[in-house]
Short mmCIF file of C-alpha atoms and ligand atoms in Angstrom, two decimals:
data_model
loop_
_atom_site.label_atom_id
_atom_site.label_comp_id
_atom_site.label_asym_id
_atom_site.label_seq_id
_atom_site.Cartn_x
_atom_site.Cartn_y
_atom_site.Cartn_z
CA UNK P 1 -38.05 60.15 -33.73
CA UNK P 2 -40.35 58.62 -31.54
CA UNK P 3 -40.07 59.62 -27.43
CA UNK P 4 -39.17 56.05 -26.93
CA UNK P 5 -36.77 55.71 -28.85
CA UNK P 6 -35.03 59.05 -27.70
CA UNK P 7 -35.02 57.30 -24.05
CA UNK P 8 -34.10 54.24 -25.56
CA UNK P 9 -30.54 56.01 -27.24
CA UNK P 10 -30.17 57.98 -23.98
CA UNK P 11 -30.23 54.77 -21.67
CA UNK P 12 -28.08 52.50 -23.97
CA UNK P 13 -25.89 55.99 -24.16
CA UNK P 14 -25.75 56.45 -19.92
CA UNK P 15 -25.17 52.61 -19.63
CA UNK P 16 -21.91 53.00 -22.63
CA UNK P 17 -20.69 56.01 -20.42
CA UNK P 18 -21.21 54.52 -17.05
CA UNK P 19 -18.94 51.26 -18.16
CA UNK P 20 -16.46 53.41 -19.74
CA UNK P 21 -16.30 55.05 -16.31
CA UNK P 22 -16.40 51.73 -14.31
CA UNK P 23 -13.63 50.42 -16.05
CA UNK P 24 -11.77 52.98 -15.74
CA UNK P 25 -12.28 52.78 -12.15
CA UNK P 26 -11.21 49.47 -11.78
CA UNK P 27 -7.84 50.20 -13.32
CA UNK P 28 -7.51 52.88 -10.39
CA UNK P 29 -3.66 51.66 -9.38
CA UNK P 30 -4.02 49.57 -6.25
CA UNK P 31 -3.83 51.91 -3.23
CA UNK P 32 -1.24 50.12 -0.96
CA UNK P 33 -0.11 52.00 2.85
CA UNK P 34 3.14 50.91 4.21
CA UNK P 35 3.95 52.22 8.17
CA UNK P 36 7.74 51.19 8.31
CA UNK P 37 9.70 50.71 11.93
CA UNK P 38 11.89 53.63 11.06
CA UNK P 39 15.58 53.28 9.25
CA UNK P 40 17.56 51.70 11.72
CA UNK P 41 19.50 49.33 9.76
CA UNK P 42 21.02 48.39 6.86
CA UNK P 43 18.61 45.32 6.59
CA UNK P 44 15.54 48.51 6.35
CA UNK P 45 16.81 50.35 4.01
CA UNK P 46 16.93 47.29 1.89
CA UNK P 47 13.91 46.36 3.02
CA UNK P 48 12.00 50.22 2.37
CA UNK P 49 13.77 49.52 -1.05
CA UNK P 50 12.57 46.45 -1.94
CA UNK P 51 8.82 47.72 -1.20
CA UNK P 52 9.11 50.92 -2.83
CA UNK P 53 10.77 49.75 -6.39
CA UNK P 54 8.35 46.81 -6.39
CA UNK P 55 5.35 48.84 -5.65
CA UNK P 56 6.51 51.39 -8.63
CA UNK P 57 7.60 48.04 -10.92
CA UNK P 58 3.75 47.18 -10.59
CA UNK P 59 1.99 50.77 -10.93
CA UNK P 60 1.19 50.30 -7.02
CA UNK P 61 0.05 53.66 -5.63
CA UNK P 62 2.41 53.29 -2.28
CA UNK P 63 1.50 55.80 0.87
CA UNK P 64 5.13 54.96 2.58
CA UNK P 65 5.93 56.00 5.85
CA UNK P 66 8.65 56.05 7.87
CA UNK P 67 8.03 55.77 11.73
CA UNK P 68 11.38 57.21 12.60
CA UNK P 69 11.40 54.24 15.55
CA UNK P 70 8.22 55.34 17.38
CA UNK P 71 5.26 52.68 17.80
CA UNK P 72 3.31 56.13 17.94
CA UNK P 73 4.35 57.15 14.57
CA UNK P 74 3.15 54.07 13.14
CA UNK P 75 -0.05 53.93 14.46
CA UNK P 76 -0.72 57.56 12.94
CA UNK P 77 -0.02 56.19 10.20
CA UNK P 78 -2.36 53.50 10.15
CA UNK P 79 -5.27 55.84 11.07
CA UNK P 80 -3.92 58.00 7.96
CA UNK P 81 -4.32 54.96 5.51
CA UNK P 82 -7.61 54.36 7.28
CA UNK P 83 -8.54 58.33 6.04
CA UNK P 84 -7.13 57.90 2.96
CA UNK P 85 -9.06 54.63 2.22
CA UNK P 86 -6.19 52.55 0.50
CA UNK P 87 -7.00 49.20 -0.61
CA UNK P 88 -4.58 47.48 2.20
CA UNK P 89 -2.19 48.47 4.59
CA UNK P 90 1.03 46.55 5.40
CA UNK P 91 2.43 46.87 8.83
CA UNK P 92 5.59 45.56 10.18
CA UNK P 93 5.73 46.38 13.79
CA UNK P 94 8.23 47.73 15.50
CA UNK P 95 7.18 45.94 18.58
CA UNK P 96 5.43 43.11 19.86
CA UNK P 97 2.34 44.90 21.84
CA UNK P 98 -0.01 47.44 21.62
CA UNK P 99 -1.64 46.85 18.13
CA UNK P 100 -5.11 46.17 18.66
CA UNK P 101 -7.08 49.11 19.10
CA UNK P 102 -5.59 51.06 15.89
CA UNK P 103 -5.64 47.26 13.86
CA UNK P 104 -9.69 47.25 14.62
CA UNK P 105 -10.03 50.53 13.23
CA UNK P 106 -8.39 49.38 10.16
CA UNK P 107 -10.92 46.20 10.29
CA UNK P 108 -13.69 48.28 10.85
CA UNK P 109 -13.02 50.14 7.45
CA UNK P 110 -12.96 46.95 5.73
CA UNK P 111 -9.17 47.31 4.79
CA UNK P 112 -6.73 44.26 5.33
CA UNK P 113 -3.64 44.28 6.72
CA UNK P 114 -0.78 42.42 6.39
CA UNK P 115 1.64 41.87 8.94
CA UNK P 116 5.23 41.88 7.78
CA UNK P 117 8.80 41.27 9.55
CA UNK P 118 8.03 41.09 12.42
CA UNK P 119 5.16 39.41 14.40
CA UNK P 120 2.35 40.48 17.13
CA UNK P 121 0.84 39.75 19.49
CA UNK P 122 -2.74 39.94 19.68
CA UNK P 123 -6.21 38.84 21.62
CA UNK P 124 -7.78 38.93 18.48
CA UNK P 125 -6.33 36.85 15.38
CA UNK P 126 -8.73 38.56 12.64
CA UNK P 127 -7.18 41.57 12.68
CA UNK P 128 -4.72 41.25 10.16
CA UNK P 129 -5.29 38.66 7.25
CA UNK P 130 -1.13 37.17 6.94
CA UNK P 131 1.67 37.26 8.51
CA UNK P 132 4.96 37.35 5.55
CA UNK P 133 8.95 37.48 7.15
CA UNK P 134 11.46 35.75 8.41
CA UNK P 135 11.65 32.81 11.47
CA UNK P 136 13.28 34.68 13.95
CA UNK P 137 13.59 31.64 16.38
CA UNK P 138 15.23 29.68 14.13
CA UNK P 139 17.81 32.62 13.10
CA UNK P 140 18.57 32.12 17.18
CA UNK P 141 19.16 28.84 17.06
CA UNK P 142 21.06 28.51 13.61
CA UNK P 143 23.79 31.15 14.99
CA UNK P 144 24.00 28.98 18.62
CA UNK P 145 24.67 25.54 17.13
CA UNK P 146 27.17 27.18 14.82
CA UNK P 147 28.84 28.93 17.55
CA UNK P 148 28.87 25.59 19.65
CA UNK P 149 30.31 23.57 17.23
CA UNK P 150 33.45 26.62 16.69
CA UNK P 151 33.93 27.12 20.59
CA UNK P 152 33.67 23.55 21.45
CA UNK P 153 30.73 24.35 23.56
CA UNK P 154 33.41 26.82 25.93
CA UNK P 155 33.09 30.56 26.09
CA UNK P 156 32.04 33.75 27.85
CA UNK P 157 29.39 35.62 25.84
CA UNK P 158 28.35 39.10 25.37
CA UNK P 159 24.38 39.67 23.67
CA UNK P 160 23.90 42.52 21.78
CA UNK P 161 20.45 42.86 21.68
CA UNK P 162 17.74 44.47 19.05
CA UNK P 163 15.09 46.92 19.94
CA UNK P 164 13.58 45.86 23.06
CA UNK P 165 10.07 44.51 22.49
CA UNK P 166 10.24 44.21 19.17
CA UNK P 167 9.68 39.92 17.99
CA UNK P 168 13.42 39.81 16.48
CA UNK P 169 14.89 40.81 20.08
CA UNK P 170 12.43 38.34 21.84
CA UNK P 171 12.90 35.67 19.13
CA UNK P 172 16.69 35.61 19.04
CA UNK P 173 17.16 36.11 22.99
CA UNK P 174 15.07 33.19 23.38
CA UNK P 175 16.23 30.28 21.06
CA UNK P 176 19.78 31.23 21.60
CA UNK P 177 19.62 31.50 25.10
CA UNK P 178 17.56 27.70 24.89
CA UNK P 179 20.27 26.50 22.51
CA UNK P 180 23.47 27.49 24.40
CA UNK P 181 21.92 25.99 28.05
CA UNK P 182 22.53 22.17 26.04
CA UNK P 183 26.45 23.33 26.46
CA UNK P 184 27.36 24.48 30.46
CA UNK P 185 30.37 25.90 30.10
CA UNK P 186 29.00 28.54 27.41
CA UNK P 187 27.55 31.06 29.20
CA UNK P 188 26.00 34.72 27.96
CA UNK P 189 27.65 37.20 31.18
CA UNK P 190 26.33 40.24 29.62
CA UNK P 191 23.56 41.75 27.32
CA UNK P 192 22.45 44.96 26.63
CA UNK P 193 20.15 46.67 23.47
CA UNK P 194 21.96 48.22 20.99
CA UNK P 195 18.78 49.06 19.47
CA UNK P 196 19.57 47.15 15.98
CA UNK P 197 21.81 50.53 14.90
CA UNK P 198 25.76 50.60 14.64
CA UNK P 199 26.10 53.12 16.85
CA UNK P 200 24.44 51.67 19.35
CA UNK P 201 25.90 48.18 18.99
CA UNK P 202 30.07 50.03 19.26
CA UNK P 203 28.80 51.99 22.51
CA UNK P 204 27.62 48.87 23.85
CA UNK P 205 30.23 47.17 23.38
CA UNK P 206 32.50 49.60 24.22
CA UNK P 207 31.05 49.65 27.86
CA UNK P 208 31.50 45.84 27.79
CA UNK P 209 35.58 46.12 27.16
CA UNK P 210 35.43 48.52 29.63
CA UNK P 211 33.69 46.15 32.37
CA UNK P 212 34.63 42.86 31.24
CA UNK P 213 38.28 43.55 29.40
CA UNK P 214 39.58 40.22 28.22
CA UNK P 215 37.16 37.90 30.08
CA UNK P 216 34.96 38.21 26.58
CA UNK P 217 35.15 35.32 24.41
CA UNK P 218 32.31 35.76 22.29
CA UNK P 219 29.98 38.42 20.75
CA UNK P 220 26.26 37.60 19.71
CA UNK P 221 24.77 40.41 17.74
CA UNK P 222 21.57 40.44 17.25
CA UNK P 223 22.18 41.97 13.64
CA UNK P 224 25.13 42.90 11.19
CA UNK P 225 25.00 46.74 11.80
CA UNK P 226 25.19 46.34 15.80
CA UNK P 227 28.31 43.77 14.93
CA UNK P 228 29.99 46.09 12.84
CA UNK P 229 29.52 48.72 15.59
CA UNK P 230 31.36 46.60 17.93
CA UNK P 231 33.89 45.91 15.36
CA UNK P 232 35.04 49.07 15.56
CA UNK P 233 34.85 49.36 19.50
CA UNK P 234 37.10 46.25 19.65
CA UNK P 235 39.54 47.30 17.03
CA UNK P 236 39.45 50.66 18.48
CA UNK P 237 40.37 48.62 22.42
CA UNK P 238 43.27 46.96 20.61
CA UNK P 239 41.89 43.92 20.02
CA UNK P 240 41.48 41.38 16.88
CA UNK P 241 37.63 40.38 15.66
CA UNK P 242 37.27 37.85 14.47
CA UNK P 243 39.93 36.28 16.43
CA UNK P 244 40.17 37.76 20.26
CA UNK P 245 36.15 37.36 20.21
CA UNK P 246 34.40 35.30 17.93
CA UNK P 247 31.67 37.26 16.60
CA UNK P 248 28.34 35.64 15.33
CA UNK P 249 25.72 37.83 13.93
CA UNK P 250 22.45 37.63 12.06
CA UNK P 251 20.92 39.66 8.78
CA UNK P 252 23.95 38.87 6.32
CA UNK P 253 23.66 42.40 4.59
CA UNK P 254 26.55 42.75 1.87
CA UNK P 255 28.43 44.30 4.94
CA UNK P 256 28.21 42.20 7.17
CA UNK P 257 28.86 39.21 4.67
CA UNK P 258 31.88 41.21 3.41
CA UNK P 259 32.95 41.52 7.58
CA UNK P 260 32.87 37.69 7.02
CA UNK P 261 35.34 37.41 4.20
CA UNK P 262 37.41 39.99 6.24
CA UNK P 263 37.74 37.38 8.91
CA UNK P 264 36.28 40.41 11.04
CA UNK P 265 32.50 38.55 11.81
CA UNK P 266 32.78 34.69 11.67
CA UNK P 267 29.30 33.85 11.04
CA UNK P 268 26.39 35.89 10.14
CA UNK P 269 22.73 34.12 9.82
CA UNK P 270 20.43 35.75 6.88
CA UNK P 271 17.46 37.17 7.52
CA UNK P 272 16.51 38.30 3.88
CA UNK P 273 14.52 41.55 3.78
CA UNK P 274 13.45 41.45 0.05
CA UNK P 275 9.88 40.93 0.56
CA UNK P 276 8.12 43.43 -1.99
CA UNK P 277 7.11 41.14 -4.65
CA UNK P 278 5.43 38.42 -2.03
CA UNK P 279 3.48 41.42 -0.25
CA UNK P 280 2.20 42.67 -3.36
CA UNK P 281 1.09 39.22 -4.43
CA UNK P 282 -0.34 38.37 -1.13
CA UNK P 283 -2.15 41.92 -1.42
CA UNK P 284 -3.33 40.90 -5.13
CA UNK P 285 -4.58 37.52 -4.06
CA UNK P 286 -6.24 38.86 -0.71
CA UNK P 287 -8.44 41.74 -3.26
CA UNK P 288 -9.09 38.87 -5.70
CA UNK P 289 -10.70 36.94 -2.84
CA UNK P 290 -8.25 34.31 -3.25
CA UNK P 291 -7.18 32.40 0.03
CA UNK P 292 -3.45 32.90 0.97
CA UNK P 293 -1.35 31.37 3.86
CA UNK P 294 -1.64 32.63 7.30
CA UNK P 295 2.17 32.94 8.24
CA UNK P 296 4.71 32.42 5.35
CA UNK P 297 8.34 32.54 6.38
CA UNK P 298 11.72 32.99 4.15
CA UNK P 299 13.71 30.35 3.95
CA UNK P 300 17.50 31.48 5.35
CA UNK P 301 20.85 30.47 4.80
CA UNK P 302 24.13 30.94 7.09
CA UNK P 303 27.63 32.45 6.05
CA UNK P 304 30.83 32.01 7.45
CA UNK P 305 34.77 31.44 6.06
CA UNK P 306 33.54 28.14 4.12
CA UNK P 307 31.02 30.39 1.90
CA UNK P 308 30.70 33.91 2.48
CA UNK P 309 33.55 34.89 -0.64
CA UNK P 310 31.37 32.85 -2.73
CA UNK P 311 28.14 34.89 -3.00
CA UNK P 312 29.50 38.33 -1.77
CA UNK P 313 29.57 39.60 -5.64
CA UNK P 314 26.25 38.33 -6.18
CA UNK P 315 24.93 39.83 -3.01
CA UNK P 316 21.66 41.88 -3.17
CA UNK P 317 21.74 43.58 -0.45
O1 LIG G 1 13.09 42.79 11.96
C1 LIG G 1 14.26 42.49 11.29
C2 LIG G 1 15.41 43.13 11.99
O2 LIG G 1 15.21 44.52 12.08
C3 LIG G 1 16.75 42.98 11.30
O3 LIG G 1 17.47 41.89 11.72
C4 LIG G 1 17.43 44.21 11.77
O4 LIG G 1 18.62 44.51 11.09
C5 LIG G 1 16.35 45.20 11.60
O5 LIG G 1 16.57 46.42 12.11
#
């Protein structure tokens, strides 16, 4: 054999291997890192859920973590991923603030984030590539006008607020405070945070008995878990929910929708959770080079005694 040749069956040999190996390169399984708020709710762990079993429906490799309610936790995450070198990292922030600095290392790396749940707020707009979740103004507003329309526009009100800093808290504060100011003689006399957690939302409340007694009309609850907190602090005070103080509420877990049927909560706005599969496409498209929306919102519904019994057996989470 001539020494031509021998190079010849040794190059078209290397080039053979070094497809085989390219190939099976590209069908590495998409490195995905997800820093999570923490487990606060009922509305997380059917959110965690809904990212993990989608991730593992797809063969996504998916770095979870759980950030135990800490901005600090996440952001070690984030540099983690960064380490790590995953193909994206999906964020959903458990506050408003403070997100630049680690996002630009992120950037820096070439890695693109996606912002999901809950929004930011940033000087600089290129650091994260979409934002996915749920219209948190218009969750505040949906659960005023319905309350409106039940109390005739007349009522004291007590806020149970989320996690302070964090865009649900802001978002639902704001429109419901702007859509309960059309009606004067509805009026908010307390709010406190409750920290989107149960427990927090029946100690809350049970310090507003305790000030208030029966000048409370109302509840707002900023989610289902904090409602069904106070649930218990107002059955536990002697009183009826449901009827002593109407109780309006947002997420519509199972839970809460059940509380509905119960006649305990009389309206809870949804705020779905299950966002897995529209991450993961968002995260296919943005590798593929494919354009995808800037900010893409769920589309919500309401419950109260005129639907709730329908869908609670079909309820997914
Ligand atoms: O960001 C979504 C909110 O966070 C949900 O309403 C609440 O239940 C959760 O903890």
């Amino acid at each position: 054999m001539k020494i031509t040749s021998v190079f010849q069956s040794l190059l078209i040999g290397f080039v053979a291997a070094a497809t085989v190996l390219a190939s099976a390169a590209d069908k590495k399984p998409l490195k995905v890192g997800f820093a999570q708020t923490g487990a606060e709710s009922a509305w997380r762990t059917a959110n965690s859920e809904s990212m993990k079993a989608e991730a593992a429906k797809r063969g996504i490799d998916l770095k979870f973590s759980d950030g135990l309610g800490k901005q600090e936790n996440q952001i070690r995450a984030i540099r983690s991923f960064v380490t790590q070198h995953v193909d994206a990292i999906v964020l959903a922030p458990l506050v408003e603030t403070g997100w630049d600095p680690v996002l630009r290392e992120a950037k820096r790396a070439g890695i693109p984030v996606i912002i999901t749940d809950r929004t930011i707020q940033t000087a600089d707009e290129s650091l994260y590539v979409c934002f996915i979740g749920s219209d948190f103004l218009t969750e505040g507003r949906m659960a005023a006008d319905w309350l409106a329309k039940k109390v005739n526009g007349k009522g004291r009100i007590v806020e149970l607020q989320g996690t302070p800093g964090s865009a649900p808290a802001n978002d639902r504060r704001k429109s419901f405070g702007e859509a309960i100011a059309k009606y004067p003689e509805l009026k908010i006399i307390d709010a406190q945070s409750g920290d989107f957690r149960r427990t927090g939302g029946k100690e809350v409340m049970e310090a507003f008995i305790k000030k208030h007694g029966k000048d409370i009309d109302i509840l707002y609850a900023h989610n289902d878990d904090m409602a069904l907190g106070a649930v218990q602090a107002i059955e536990e005070a002697g009183l009826k929910p449901g009827k002593d103080i109407v109780i309006v509420s947002i997420d519509a877990v199972r839970e809460g929708v059940q509380a509905v049927v119960d006649g305990k909560i009389n309206c809870t706005v949804e705020c779905n959770p299950l966002f897995g599969p529209k991450v993961y496409d968002t995260i296919q498209k943005v590798i593929a080079g494919e354009k995808v929306e800037r900010k893409s919102f769920n589309k919500d519904e309401l419950f109260d005694s005129t639907n709730a019994a329908a869908v609670i057996a079909t309820r997914q989470y």
